[in-house]
Each structure stands twice: as C-alpha cells, then as structure tokens.
Amino acid sequence: MSELAYLVIREGSKWSDVFRLVPGQSVTVGRAPTNQIVIKDERCSRNHLEIFMSGGRWTLRDLESRNGTMVGDQLVKGDWPLQPGDIIRIGRSQLKFVYKLSDAFADAPTGRAGSKSAAAADEDDSSVLAACEPTTITHRRQQPRLLVAGPEETGLSKMGRAAAKLCRLAFELAKAADVSAVADLTLNGLLEGTQADAAGLLLLPRPAKGVARVEELELVASRSNTKHRYRRVSHPLAATVLRESEAVLARNIMGDSTLGNRDSKGEMLATSAICAPVRRGKTIFGLLHLYSTRSDAALDPDDLEFTLALADTVAVALDNLLHRQELAENLTRVRTENVQLRERLGVQSEIIGHSPAIRAIHEEIMRAAASNSTVLIRGESGVGKELVARAIHYNSPRRDNVFVCLNCAALAETLLASELFGHERGAFTGATERKIGKFEAAHRGTLMLDEIGEMSPSIQAKFLRVLEGHPFERVGGSKPITADVRVIAATNRDLEKDVAEGRFRRDLYFRLHVIEIVVPALRKRPEDIPELAEHFLRKFRAETGRKITGFTSAAIDKLLRYRWPGNVRELKNVIERAVVLCRGTVIDADDLLLTSIATPGDTEIQPPPAEEEFLPASLTEIEQRFILATLNYTGWNKSRAASILGIERSTLDRKIRRYGLAEDVSSRG
C-alpha cells in the first residue's frame, strides 16, 4: 500500500487544486483560514474534518461539523478509512482521494454532445494535474509580513524599507487610543525611518481651516538622540509651512540662525531640517519638525517623502481620534438624557395642590421659566424643590434639551469637582477614561444644583467663574471649555447667615439671588394635605395592587394635625407604609405611623383646654407673648424659633427689636 496520496479538490464544476498528503502530518479541512485546506462554502463548518494516517491507512474523521461529511453516499460517523477513488463531499465541494494522479479523473463525466471524449478529457486533466503535482502549501501566516519588521528588509531599497515602515506605522496609529500614543509612534517612526536624530510633534489646540497662528502651536512630544534636547522649530519656518500648507526641506543651514540651528551659546545644532504640515484636506492639525545634526547624514528628498506620507497618516489618526472622542461625548450626553427621561417617567411632573401658596408658586414658575436668569429655590427639605426646578425647565425655551440634577451634599470636594467639570484620563487614581462633567452634559439645557449651601469654598470660587461666563477646564486638563447652561440652585440653609459667618461667598450669593422662589412647608398649606394623600394612595395602590378605597375621617384628622417636619417627602413615605401594612380596605388613624423625633409641641397643634379662662388681649399682645414663649422654649435659638413661627429669621429679629424682648438669663439652670 502506497503511503503517498493526494486530495484532488473540486469546487462546483471545476477541479481547482491538488493537495499532497504526507505521512505523519494531519490535514484539517474547513472554512476557517487556519485550516490547511480552505473550503469557501457556506455549508462547510469552520473546522469541518481531519485526515490523518492511522495503522498504515489514511483515515477521515468528521469534527462534529454542522452539515456533516459524505463519502460517496454514506454519512460519516466517527472515523472512516479512505479507499482510493473515494469522493468526499462537503456541501457543493468535492475532494477525491487517490494514490496516483492518473486515477483522479477515471470517472469524469463525458459532458454534452459535441464536447471532448472522456478519454481526451482525462488525458488533458491528467496533464494539467501532473504539471501542478509539485505544488504544495509551504507558507501560512496569521499576521502579514509587512506588519512585522524582519531581517528580510535588509535587501530592500531605502524607499522599499520606508514603505514597509509606513505600512506598519499606519496600522499602529489606527489602534492608538489617545494623542500621546499617536505622538510616541510618530516620533519613533520619524527617527527610525529617516536620517534625523531629533524630532517634535506640534499640534494646534483645535484643528484649523485656513491659516493657523504659530503662537497657538503646542509641543505635544519630542525626541532627541543627541546630547542636546530637541530644539523647537523656528517661528519663520513654522509660519512659512502654515501659510503655504507645504512641507519644507532645508539643507546646509549651519549658518542660518533664523532656522533655529544654534543654541544660546552659538553651538551648531542642525545641518538640515524638515518641517511638514499635519493636514487632512484643508484642515491643519499641526506640524512635524525633524532635523539632523550630522553633516554626513543630512536629510534628503527621500526623507521628505517619508515625512510627508507619515504626516498625512498622522492627520488621519488624529481626525479619527477626534471623531471617537466626539462620539464618546455624544454617547455620554445621550445616556444622560436617557437617564433624565427615565427619571421624568418615574417622577410626577405636576405639582399637587390648589392652596393659595401653590397657586402663587405656579405663577412664579411661569414668570421664571420665560427668562434665562439664575433661579434660587429655597425651602425645607422634602417640600419639592426639584419638582419646581423641573417645572421651570419644562416650561422654558430649553424644554427640548437635557435637565441635569446634582446633589452637592452627596459628594466629597474632589469628586464634586470631577462631577461638575469632568476629568481627563489619568487625572487621578481611577480616572481610566475621559469623563465630561455635568456642565458639559447640560449644554443648552438646565443644571440644577441641589444643596448649594453645602458646596466647599474652593468649588464655590470655580462655580462663580463659570456662572459669570468664564470657560472652565476638566480636572487634569488644560483645554478651556464653555457651555451654555441655565443654573437653578436649591437649598434649605439660611444662606444669609452662612454669608455673615463666612461659610458662603458673598459674591456667589448675589449671583445666585437673581430670581428667588420660596417653596412653603407642608404645614403652611394644610388644605393640600388631603389631596396629596389621595394622590399618593392612588400611586401606591396601583403599584401594590391593594384594594384600599380611601381614608377614615380619623386618619384625615391625624394627617391635618401633624406638623410634617419632613414635608411632602415624609407624607409620601407615610402613605406608602400605610398602603403596604393596612389590614383592611380603608386606612385608619392607627395605620399612620408618624415620627416622634420632634417634641409634641412642635409636631402637633394642641387645642386649648375647654376649661381655660378666656383673657381678652390685642393681637399685638398675643403675638408678643407667643414670640417670647417660643424663644424661651427654644433657649433663644432664633433660627429654630423662626422655623416654628413660620417666619424668616430677619423678620423675627425685627419683631424682637419692636417688642423690646430680651432673654431672661436668670431662668437658666
């Protein structure tokens, strides 16, 4: 039995190739390019079958192919010993197993009438195959040779080596993740592909169309293989290249100081130099500058051609980087908008209530929405300041753009700066990629800063500059950024007191205090409590599926008597808890779990005892006694007393002076 065998490959109606089977070597057949025999048939699996020598016989093994392997009319299961003349069928392709090439076409069809006879066809095909018999697959590579530097380049001409180098550089530049990587690859390529021993890449802050200014060029990176540092391109040479948008090769420049070839001591630095624009079409990104300090290795026209080709390749890489950054920023902005849209779907956009205080808030919202001024929303925690800010945004000309909300009290100072202004990659530990801040994300939209009074003094200073229209920079960056953003600030703090005590910048306070909307506490509009309770009951009844019809009169009375220190947020949580834990179909007073954090005198309005004797008094006298009693109760804590009385701190101070009230120091323990 001959150990030498062949596979004659037929695709469609033509015999296309011959493959020699070598004992001791297995052969794989499939659609993947890693196979020794590649079959380009959609019904062929990536790794379809294997042929190998076993026990002195050639054996076929199906590799669990998707459509199976046929030998003749038999479907192969497991290993199949091959016989001379066997036809292996894979989809529309066939492989004939023979020991002699003369047997390859013994059963060839005769064809149509008038065609060659079978014998003549056999003779012709055999001669063709005999001529192809020495052909074997000798090289298979997973990586192109031109993308890997090797010793075979030594026999090439200078331009041939340059072309191979450019091919590899273009491949690497296409994979570069940032400008720094592009600069490193470019300068290394220049020093390896030319006779230069120093080079630099200078870029504009942003690509320019037309003539760019030399003063705007920034040196991104430089390399030098000499004892001297890289010397920046001279102003006249750079101006010429930018103006003409053409590359310049300057030789024999040892006596020309305008080309920057001497240092401060007059020592010669360059004998020849090349300066080429990094451009794509009419857009200029910057310059490539390289020079040689050796008289025996001056830069020549071949070096100029290599530099020009590399400059154009770098321009494409930089353009692609810009597009990728824009896509990433747009994706971040779209994601932010999607988050805000999802939040809008989950937040009731209407302000519930028909009390005079709520009607006044609606009027203030409509007046504020028509302008582009900064708005300061004040009120206790839980009154719905963010709801008011959303109403302003969605009734303003910016309604079609994004609404971004940030809680200044929820982040540390360094993280708050990153959230507001963004950061560059590598700005701090964990900054693995560029992040745009809330100001950029809210471009042409509205940015709400909740708990503005918790902002640190250093962030206040940066924030003030942005409010005044100055550009800002990302953390770790140097590129100035401007954004068209309307700012709405919210706080529950006494900013006037913070300004007086130096915790809040006076100039920032006046910059924020353009339009002020004070959202009243829930206890100041008790007529809205039943309507809000019914609204939250419908909401949580739909979410939980509970069959709860309403509230008892005792429950409503309990809600009305409570002072609601947590305001609407607390009411929402109380109703949610009652819906979940209610045993019957009606919420009773026992189902309402109210907090006991504050004292009963501060949380419930107690009716006067029936037996208390009525003492006639003027309203002024009653107000004077009540204010004094409240101050004594709070230990003369004016902020707390003003909160209990429902007036501003400044109003309380005026009333204390008007009534001549003073603290009774002797009553202290």
JSON list of C-alpha atoms in Angstrom, two decimals, residues 30 77 184 214 239 375 458 663:
[
{"chain": "A", "resi": 30, "resn": "GLY", "atom": "CA", "xyz": [-12.77, 23.78, 6.85]},
{"chain": "A", "resi": 77, "resn": "LYS", "atom": "CA", "xyz": [-19.86, 8.95, 11.77]},
{"chain": "A", "resi": 184, "resn": "ASP", "atom": "CA", "xyz": [5.09, 58.40, 20.55]},
{"chain": "A", "resi": 214, "resn": "VAL", "atom": "CA", "xyz": [2.27, 79.90, 15.02]},
{"chain": "A", "resi": 239, "resn": "ALA", "atom": "CA", "xyz": [4.97, 80.38, 9.72]},
{"chain": "A", "resi": 375, "resn": "VAL", "atom": "CA", "xyz": [-33.04, 80.83, 39.95]},
{"chain": "A", "resi": 458, "resn": "SER", "atom": "CA", "xyz": [-12.85, 76.31, 46.67]},
{"chain": "A", "resi": 663, "resn": "GLU", "atom": "CA", "xyz": [-33.64, 86.75, 77.21]}
]
